[in-house]
XYZ file of C-alpha atoms in Angstrom:
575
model
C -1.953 -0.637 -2.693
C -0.020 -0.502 0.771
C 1.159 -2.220 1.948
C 1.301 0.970 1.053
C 3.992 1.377 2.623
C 3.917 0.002 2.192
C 3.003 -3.681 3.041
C 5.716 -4.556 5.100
C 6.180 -8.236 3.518
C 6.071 -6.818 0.150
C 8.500 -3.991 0.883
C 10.813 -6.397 2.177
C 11.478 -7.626 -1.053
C 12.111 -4.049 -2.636
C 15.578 -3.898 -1.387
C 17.868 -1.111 -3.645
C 19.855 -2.750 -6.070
C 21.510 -2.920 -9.460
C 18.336 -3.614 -11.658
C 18.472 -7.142 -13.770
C 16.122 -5.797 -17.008
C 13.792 -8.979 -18.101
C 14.593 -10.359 -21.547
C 11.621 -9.725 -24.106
C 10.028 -12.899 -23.108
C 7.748 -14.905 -25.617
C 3.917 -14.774 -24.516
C 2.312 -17.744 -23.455
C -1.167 -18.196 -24.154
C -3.762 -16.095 -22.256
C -0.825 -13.458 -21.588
C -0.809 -10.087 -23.266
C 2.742 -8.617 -25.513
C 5.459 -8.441 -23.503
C 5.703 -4.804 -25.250
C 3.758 -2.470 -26.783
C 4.431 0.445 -29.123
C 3.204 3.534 -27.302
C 0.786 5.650 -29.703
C -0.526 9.032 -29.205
C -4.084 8.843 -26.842
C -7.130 10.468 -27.386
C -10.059 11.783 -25.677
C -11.913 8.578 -25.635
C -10.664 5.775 -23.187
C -10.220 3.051 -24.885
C -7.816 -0.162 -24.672
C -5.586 0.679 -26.824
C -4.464 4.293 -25.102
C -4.725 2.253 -21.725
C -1.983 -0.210 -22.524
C 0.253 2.652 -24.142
C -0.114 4.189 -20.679
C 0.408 1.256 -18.619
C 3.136 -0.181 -20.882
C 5.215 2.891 -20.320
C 4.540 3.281 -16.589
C 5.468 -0.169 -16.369
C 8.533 -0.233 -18.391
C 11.987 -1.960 -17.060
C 13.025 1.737 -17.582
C 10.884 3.075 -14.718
C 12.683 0.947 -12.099
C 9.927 0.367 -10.044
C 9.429 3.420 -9.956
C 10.208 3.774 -5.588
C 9.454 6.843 -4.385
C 12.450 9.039 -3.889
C 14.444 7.935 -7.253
C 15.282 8.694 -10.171
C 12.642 5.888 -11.726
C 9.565 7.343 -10.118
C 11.260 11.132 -10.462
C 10.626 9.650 -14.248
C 7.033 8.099 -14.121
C 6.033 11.945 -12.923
C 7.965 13.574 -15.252
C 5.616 11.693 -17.775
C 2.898 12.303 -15.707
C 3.195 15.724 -15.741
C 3.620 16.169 -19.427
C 0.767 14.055 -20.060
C -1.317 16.804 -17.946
C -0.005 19.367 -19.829
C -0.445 17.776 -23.257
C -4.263 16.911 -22.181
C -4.460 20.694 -21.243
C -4.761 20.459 -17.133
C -3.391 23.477 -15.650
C -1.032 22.784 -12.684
C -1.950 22.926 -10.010
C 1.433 21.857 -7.071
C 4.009 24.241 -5.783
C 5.646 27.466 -7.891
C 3.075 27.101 -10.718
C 4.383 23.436 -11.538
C 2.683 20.321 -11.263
C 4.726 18.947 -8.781
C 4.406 19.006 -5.121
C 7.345 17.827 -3.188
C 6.846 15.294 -0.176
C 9.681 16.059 2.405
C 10.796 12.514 2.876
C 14.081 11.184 4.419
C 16.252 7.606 4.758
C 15.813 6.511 8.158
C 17.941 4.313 9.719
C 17.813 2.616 13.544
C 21.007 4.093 15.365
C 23.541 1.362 15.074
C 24.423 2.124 19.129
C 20.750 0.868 19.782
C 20.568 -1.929 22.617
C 17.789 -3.486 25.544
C 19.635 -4.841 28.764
C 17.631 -6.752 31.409
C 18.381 -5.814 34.691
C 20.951 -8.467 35.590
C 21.239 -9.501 32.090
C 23.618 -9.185 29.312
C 22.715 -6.354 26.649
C 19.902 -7.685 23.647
C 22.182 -7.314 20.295
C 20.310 -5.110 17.651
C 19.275 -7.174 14.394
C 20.297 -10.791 16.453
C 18.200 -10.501 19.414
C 15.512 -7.560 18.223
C 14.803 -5.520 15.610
C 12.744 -2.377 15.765
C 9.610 -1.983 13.970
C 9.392 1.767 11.531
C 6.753 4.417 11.494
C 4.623 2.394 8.721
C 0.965 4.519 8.334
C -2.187 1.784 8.670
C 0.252 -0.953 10.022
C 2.436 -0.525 12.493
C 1.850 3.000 13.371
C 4.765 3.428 15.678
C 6.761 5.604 16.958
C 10.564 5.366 15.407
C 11.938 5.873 19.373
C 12.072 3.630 22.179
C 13.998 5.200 25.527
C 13.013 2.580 28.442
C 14.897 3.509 31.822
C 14.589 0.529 34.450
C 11.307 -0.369 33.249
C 9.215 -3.161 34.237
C 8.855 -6.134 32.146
C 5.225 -7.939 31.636
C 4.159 -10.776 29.617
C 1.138 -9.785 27.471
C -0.147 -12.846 25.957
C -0.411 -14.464 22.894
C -0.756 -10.984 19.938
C -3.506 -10.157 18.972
C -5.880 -13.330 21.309
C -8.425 -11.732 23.149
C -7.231 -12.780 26.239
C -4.180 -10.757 25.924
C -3.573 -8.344 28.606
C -5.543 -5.401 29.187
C -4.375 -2.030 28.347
C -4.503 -0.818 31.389
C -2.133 -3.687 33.061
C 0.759 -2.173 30.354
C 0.418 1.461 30.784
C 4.372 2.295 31.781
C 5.274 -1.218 31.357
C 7.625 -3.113 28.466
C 5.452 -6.134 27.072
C 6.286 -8.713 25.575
C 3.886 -10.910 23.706
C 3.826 -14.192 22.158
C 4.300 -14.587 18.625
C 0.649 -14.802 16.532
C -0.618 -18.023 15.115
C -0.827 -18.351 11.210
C -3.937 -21.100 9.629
C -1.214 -23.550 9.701
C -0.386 -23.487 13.357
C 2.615 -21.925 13.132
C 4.122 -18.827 14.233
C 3.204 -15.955 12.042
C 5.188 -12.601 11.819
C 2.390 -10.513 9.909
C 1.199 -8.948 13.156
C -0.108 -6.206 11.735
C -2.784 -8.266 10.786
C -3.981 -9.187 14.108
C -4.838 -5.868 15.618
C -3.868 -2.237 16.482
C -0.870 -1.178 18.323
C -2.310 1.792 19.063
C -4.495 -0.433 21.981
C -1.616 -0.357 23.779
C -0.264 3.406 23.160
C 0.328 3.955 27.514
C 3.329 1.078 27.330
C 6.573 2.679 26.685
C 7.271 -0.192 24.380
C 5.629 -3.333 22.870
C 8.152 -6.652 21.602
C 6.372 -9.710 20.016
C 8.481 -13.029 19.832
C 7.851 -13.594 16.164
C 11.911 -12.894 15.153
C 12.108 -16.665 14.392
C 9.319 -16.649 12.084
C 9.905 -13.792 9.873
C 11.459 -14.525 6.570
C 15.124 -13.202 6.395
C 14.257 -10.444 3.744
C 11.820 -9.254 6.147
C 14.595 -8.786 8.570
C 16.722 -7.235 5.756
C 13.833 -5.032 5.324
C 13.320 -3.511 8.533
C 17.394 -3.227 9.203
C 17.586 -1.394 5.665
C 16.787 2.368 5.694
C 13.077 3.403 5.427
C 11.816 6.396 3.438
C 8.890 8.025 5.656
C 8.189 11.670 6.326
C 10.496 13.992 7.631
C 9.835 14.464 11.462
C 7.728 12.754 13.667
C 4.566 11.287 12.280
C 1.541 14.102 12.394
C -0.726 11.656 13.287
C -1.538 9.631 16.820
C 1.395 6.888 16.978
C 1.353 4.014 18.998
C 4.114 2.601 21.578
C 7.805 1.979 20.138
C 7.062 -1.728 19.345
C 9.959 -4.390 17.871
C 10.417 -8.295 17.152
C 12.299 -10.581 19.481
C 13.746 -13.545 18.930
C 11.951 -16.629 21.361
C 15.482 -16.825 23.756
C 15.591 -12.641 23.718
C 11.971 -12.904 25.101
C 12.764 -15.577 27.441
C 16.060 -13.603 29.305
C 13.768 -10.481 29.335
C 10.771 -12.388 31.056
C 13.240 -14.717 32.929
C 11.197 -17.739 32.044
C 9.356 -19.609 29.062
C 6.317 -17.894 27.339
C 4.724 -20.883 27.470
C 4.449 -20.804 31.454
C 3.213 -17.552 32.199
C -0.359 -16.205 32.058
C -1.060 -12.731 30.467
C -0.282 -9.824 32.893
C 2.058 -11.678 34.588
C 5.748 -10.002 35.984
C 9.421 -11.104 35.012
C 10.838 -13.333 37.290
C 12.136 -11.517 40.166
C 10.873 -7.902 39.394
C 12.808 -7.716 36.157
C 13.338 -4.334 33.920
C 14.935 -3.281 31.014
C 16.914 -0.465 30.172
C 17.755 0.933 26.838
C 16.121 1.567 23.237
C 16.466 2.665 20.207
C 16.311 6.230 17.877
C 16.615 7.376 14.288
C 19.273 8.194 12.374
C 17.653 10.509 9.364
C 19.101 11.676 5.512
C 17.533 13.230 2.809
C 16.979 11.470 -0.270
C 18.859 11.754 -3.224
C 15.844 12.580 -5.861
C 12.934 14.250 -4.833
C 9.624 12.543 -3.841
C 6.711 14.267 -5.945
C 2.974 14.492 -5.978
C 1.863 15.202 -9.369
C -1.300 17.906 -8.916
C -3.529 19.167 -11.486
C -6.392 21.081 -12.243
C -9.264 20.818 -15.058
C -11.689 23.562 -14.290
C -15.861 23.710 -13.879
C -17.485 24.685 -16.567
C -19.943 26.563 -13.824
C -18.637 29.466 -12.984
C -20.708 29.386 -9.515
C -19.474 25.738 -8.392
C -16.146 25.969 -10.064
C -14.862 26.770 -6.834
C -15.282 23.223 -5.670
C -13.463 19.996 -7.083
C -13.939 16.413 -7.117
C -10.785 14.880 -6.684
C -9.149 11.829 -8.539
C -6.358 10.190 -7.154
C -3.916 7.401 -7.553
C -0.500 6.618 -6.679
C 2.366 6.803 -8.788
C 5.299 4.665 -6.804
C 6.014 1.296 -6.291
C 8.426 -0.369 -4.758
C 11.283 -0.290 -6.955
C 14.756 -2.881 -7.640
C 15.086 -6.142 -5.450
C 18.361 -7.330 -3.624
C 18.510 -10.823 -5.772
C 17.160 -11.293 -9.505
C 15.018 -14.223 -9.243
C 13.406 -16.710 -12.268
C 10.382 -14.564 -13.697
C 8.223 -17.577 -14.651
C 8.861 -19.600 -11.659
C 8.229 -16.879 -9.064
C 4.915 -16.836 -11.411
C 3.657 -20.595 -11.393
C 5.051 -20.662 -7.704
C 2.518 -17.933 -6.461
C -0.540 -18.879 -8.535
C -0.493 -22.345 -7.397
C 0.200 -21.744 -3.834
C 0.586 -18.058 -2.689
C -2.704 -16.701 -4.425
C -2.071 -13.490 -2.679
C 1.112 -12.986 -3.494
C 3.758 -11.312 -0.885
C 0.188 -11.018 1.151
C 0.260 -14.605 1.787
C 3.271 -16.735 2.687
C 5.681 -19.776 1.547
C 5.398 -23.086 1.993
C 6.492 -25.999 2.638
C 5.777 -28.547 -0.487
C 4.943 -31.788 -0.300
C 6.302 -34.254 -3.617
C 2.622 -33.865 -5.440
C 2.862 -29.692 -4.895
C 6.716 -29.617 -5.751
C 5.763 -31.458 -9.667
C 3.088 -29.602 -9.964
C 5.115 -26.403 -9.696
C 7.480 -28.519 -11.988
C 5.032 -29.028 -14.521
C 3.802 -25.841 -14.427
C 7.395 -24.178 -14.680
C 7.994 -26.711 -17.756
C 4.965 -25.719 -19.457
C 6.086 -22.421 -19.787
C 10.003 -23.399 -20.567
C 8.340 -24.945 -23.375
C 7.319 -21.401 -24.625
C 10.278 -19.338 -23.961
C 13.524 -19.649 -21.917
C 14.121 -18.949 -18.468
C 14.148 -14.914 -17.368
C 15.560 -13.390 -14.856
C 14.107 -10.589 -13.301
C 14.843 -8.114 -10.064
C 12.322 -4.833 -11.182
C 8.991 -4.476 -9.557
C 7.151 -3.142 -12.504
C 3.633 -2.484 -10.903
C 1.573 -2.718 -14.047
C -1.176 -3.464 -11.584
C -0.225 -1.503 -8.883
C -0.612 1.225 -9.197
C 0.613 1.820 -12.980
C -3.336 0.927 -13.573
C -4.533 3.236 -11.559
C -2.277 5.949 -12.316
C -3.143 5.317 -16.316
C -6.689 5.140 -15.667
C -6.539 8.822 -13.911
C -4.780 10.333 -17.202
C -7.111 8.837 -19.340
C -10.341 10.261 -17.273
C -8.464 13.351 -17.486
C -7.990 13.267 -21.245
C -12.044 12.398 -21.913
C -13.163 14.595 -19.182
C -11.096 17.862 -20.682
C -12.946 17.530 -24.138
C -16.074 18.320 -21.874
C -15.415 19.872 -18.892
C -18.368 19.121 -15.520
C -19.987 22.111 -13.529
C -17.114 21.754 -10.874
C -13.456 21.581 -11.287
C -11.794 18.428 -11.367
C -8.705 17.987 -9.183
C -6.198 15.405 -10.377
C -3.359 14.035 -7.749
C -1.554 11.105 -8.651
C -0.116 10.798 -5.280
C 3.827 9.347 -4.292
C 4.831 7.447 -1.677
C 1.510 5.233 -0.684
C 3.889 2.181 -0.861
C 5.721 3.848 1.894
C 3.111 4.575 4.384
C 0.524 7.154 2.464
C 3.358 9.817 2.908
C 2.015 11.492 -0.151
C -1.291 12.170 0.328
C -0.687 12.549 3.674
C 1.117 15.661 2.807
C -0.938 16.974 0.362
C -4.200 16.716 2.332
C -1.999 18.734 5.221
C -0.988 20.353 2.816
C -3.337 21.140 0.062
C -2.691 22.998 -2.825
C -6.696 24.107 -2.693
C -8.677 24.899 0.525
C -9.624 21.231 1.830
C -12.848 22.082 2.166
C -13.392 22.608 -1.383
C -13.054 19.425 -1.716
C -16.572 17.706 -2.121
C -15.412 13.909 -2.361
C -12.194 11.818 -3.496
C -12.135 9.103 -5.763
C -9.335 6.503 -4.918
C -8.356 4.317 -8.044
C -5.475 1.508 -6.907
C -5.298 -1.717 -8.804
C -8.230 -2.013 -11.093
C -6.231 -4.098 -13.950
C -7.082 -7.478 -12.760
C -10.173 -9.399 -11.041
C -10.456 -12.240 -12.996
C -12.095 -15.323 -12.015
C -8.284 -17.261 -11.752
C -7.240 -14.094 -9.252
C -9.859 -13.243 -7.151
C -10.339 -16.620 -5.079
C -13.912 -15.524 -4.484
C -15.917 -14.422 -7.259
C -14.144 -11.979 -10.091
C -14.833 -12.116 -13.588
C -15.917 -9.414 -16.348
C -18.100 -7.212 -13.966
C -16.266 -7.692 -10.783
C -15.599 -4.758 -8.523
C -14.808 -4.164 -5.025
C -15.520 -1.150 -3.554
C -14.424 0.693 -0.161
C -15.581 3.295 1.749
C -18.463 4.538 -0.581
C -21.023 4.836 2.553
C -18.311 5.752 5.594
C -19.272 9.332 5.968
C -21.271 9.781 2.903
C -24.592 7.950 2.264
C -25.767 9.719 -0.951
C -22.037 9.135 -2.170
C -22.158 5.256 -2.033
C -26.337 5.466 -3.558
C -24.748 7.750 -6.372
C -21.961 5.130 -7.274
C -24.549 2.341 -7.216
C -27.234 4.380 -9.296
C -24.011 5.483 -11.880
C -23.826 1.858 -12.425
C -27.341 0.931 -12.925
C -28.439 3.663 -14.906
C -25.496 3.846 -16.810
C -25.476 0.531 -17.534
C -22.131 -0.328 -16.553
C -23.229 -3.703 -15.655
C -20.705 -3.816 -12.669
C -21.090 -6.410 -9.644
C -19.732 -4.476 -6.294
C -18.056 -6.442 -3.504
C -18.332 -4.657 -0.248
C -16.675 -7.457 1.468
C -13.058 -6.012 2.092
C -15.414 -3.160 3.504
C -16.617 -4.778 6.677
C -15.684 -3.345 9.796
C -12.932 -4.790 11.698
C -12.235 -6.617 8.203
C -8.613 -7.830 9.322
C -6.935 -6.904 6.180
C -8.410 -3.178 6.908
C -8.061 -1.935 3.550
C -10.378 0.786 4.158
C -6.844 2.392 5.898
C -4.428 1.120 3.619
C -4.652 3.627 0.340
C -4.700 7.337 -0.276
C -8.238 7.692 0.224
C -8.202 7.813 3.815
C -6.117 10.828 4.327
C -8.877 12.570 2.465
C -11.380 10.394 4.157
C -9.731 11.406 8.196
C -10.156 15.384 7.212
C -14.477 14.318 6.420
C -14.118 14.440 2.908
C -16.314 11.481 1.701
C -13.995 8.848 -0.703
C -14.986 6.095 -2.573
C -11.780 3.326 -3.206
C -12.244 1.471 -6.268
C -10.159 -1.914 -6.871
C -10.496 -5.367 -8.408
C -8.673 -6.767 -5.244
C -5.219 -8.365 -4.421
C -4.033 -11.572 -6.548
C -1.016 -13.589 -7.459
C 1.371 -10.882 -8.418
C 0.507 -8.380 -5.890
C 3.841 -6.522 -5.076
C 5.717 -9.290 -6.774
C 8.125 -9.126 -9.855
C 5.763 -10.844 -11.890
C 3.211 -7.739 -12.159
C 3.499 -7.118 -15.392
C 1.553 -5.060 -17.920
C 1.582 -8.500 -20.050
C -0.943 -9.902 -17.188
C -3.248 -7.099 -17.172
C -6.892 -7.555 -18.203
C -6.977 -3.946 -20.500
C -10.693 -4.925 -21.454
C -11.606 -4.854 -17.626
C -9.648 -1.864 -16.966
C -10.968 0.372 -19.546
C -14.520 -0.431 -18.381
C -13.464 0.621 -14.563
C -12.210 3.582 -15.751
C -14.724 4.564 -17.712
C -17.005 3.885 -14.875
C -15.169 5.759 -12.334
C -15.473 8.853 -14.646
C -19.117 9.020 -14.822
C -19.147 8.780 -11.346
C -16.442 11.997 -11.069
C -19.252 13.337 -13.454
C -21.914 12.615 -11.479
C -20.558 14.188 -8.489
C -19.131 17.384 -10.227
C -22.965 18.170 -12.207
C -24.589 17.890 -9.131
C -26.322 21.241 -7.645
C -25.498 19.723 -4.172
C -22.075 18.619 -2.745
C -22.503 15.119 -1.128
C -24.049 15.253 2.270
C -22.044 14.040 5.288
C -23.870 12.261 7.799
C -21.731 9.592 9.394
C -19.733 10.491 11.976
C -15.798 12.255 10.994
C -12.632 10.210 11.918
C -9.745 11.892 14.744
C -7.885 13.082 11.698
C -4.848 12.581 13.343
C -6.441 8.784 15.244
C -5.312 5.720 14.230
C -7.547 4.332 11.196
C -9.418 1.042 11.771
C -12.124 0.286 9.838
C-alpha cells in the first residue's frame, strides 16, 4: 500500500543499491520456510499454489521489485506468463499484456536556492529541501518560482488555528513543525492535513527539517520516479521542509513569538525556488492488463475489474540485521516505517536484547538490504492470479478485467495511467476490486482486533450502496465467516487510506471500488516482509472471498447503482 508512493517514510528507506541477498535463515517457531519449491497451480485456490506465488514474487531475485527496474520488469514478466498459461487474453498495448507507464527520474535542479530580502541565500538540502509530486500525500507541485514575495507565519501545521487560506493566497508561509504523541516535533505532515487547503500560496515551508530522520532527507534529495509531465490532477502549492534557523532568517524572528497570520519582521520577502530536472528510466514501468471474457454474450461488454499492484520499493542504501530490524519493530514500532523510532529506556533496550537473543539462539545473524514485499503487495498480486486461474475454469456473465497495476508505491502512477488511459472504454467498467496486503491480520499485528476472520474494508459504500450490501451479503450467505472493519474508512480518518491505493483512480472517474486489506503491521514497507511471515491460511480465505464477490458482481442482470455523489476526478482525494 502507499505510501504508495509511496509512503514517504517508507520510501526513504528504498534507496538504489547493490542488493545484500539474505542467507537461507533457519525458521523460528510460528514462522513459515524461508523457501518454498514452486509447483505448478491449479484452478482451485488453495495454500499451497498461494505460497508458490508469493514465494516467487517475493524472491531475493525480484529485488524489490521498484517500479522502473529490471526486478519488477521481472515480477511482470511472470505475471504475464502466468495470464497466458491460465488462458487470459491480453488485454495492454500492441496485443501484449503490458501497458507502459511513462515515468521519469526526477531530480530538484542542483542551482535551486530561497534568499530573504536582506538575507543571505537558503542552501538546498542544509537549509530546505523540496517536497516531490507524491499522489494522496503531498500532492505538490515539483516547481516553486517566488519573486519578492511576502513572507507569513502560518501557525503550528496542521492546528486548527493555523492561518486561514485566504490570509496566504500570494504569500510564502511558513509553518511550525507538527507535534507527534510524544511531544515532539514530527515530520510526517502529511498526516496532519491537505496541502491542497492552501493551493492560492505560491509556496508552503514547514520547520520540521530537524526532525526528519536523515534517510528521509536522503530520500527526498535522491531522484523520484513519478509521471512524466506535470501531474494531471489538481496539485497543491510548491511546499518544502526548513530547518528551525532557515525559518527563523525568513520570518526574522522566533516561531515561538509570532501569532498565525502574522508578517516577517520588517516587510520581509523571498526570492527564488526550485524546478525539475527529468530522465527516463532505464527499464520500463509496466501495467500488466488482462482479459477473461463473459460468458453472456449481452453483458460481456462490461467487466469487473481486479486489481493489485505489482512494485515495491526495491534495494536499500545500508544492509541492516534481518532479525533485529524484526524484534525492534514488533516490540516498539508496531506499524512499521508508519510509526517512528525511539528512544529506549534500559528495561525496552533488554527486552529488544532478549528478544534478538532468542532468535540468535535459532539461527545466526542475517543481513539483509531487499524489500521483498511478500505482504505488500506480492499478496495481493498472487491472490489476483489465483482468482484468475479459478475464475477461467468457469467464466461469469461479464468479462473480467485483470490489472495488476505498477508504480502505487510511487504515487498511484500506474493506475493513474491506465484509468486515463484505459485499454477498455471506462465506462464499461461496472466496479473495481482493490486487493493490497491481505497476507497478515493476525491478532499480534493488528493492535486492534485481527485474528482468523479479520478484514478491513474501504470504500465499499462511497459511491455505491448496493456494492458495499453485496460484499456484506457475499459474506453472509456464503459463509465466509469474515468480520469487516470499516474503521480506516471513516471520513477525515487521518491515515486516509481510502486515497492511498489504486482503487481511487477508478473510484475519482465514479466507478464504485471496494479496497480489501488486513491492515498495516510490523513489517509494513520494512525488510523484514517476508513470505516466511505470511499467514497463507488467512490469505487463501480473502481471496477466495474476494472472488465470489467479482462473481457476484459480474452474474448480476444490473451493474451496481451509483448514488453517492462522484469525486473532481482530477480534486485532491480526502476521504
Amino acid at each position: 500500500m502507499k505510501s504508495r508512493f509511496a509512503m514517504a517514510a517508507g520510501a526513504a528507506l528504498a534507496l538504489a543499491a547493490a542488493p545484500v541477498l539474505a542467507q537461507a535463515p533457519r525458521a523460528a517457531p510460528g514462522e513459515g520456510p524461508a523457501r518454498h519449491s514452486a509447483r505448478p497451480t491449479t484452478a482451485a485456490i488453495t495454500r499451497d499454489d498461494a505460497m508458490t506465488r508469493v514465494y516467487v514474487l517475493a524472491d531475493d531475485s525480484m529485488m524489490g521489485r521498484d517500479a522502473g527496474t529490471r526486478g519488477n520488469v521481472m515480477g511482470t514478466d511472470y505475471i504475464a506468463a502466468e495470464a497466458r498459461r491460465i488462458g487470459l487474453r491480453p488485454a495492454g498495448e500492441n496485443g501484449t499484456f503490458f501497458q507502459t507507464v511513462p515515468m521519469v527520474r526526477r531530480t530538484v535542479d542542483s542551482q535551486s536556492s530561497l534568499t530573504p530580502r536582506g538575507g543571505n541565500p537558503l542552501k538546498l538540502w542544509e537549509d530546505f529541501a523540496p517536497l516531490p509530486h507524491v499522489a494522496g500525500f503531498f500532492d505538490v507541485s515539483a516547481t516553486l518560482a517566488a519573486q519578492e514575495t511576502p513572507v507569513v507565519y502560518g501557525g503550528r501545521w496542521g492546528d486548527p488555528a493555523a492561518i486561514a487560506p485566504e490570509q496566504a493566497r500570494g504569500r510564502f508561509v511558513v509553518f511550525a513543525a507538527p507535534v507527534a504523541p510524544n511531544g515532539r516535533p514530527d515530520f510526517r505532515i502529511w498526516m496532519k492535513g491537505p496541502m491542497t487547503r492552501y493551493a492560492g500560496a505560491t509556496g508552503l515551508a514547514i520547520a520540521t527539517m530537524d526532525a526528519s530522520p536523515p534517510d528521509f532527507i536522503t530520500f527526498l534529495r535522491d531522484e523520484q520516479m513519478v509521471l512524466a509531465g506535470p501531474p494531471g490532477r489538481q496539485s497543491g502549492p510548491p511546499v518544502m521542509l526548513l530547518t528551525s534557523i532557515a525559518a527563523e532568517r525568513l520570518l526574522g524572528a522566533p516561531l515561538t513569538s509570532l501569532q498565525p497570520g502574522a508578517a516577517a519582521a520588517g516587510g520581509r520577502t523571498v526570492t527564488g525556488g526550485f524546478r525539475p530536472r527529468d530522465e527516463r528510466t532505464e527499464f520500463p514501468a509496466r501495467n500488466v492488463v488482462a482479459i477473461l471474457p463473459g460468458s453472456d454474450a449481452r453483458l460481456r461488454g462490461q467487466y469487473v475489474a481486479i486489481g493489485a499492484h505489482n512494485d515495491h520499493v526495491g534495494i536499500a542504501e545500508h544492509a541492516e540485521d534481518h532479525d533485529s530490524v524484526r524484534v525492534y519493530d514488533r516490540l516498539f514500532r508496531r506499524g512499521g516505517a508508519e510509526g517512528q523510532m525511539k528512544e529506549l529506556s534500559a528495561a525496552e533496550t533488554a527486552r529488544l536484547r532478549a528478544g534478538i537473543d532468542s532468535l540468535r539462539r535459532v539461527r545466526p545473524a542475517r543481513r539483509d538490504s531487499i524489500f521483498n514485499g511478500a505482504d505488500d503487495d506480492a499478496s495481493g498480486s498472487a491472490a489476483v492470479l489465483e482468482i484468475a486461474q479459478q475464475m477461467a475454469a468457469r467464466p461469469p456473465r461479464r468479462s473480467v478485467l485483470f490489472v495488476w497495476h505498477t508504480a502505487e508505491e510511487k504515487g498511484l502512477f500506474g493506475s493513474e495511467h491506465f484509468t486515463e488511459h484505459p485499454t477498455v472504454p471506462r465506462d464499461s467498467i461496472v466496479a473495481q476490486l482493490n486487493v493490497d496486503m491481505i497476507g497478515r491480520g493476525r491478532a499480534d499485528d493488528v493492535e486492534r482486533g485481527g485474528g482468523p476472520g479479520y478484514l478491513q474494508l474501504v470504500g465499499s459504500r462511497r459511491l455505491s450502496t448496493q456494492l458495499g450490501d453485496l460484499v456484506e451479503e457475499v459474506n453472509r450467505t456464503g459463509s465466509h465467516g469474515f468480520t469487516f472493519d470499516y474503521s480506516m474508512d471513516a471520513d477525515k480518518h487521518e491515515a486516509n487510506i481510502y486515497c492511498r491505493s489504486d482503487h481511487y483512480n477508478y473510484a475519482r472517474w465514479g466507478i464504485p471500488v471496494t479496497f480489501f486489506t488486513t491492515g498495516g503491521h510490523a513489517d509494513y514497507h520494512m525488510i523484514t516482509d517476508e513470505p516466511q511471515y505470511v499467514d497463507f491460511d488467512k490469505l487463501v480465505r480473502v481471496s477466495r472471498f474476494i472472488g465470489s464477490v467479482a462473481e457476484a458482481v459480474a452474474n448480476r442482470d444490473a451493474r451496481p447503482v451509483v448514488d453517492k455523489p462522484r469525486p473532481d476526478p482530477y480534486g485532491r482525494c480526502q476521504q
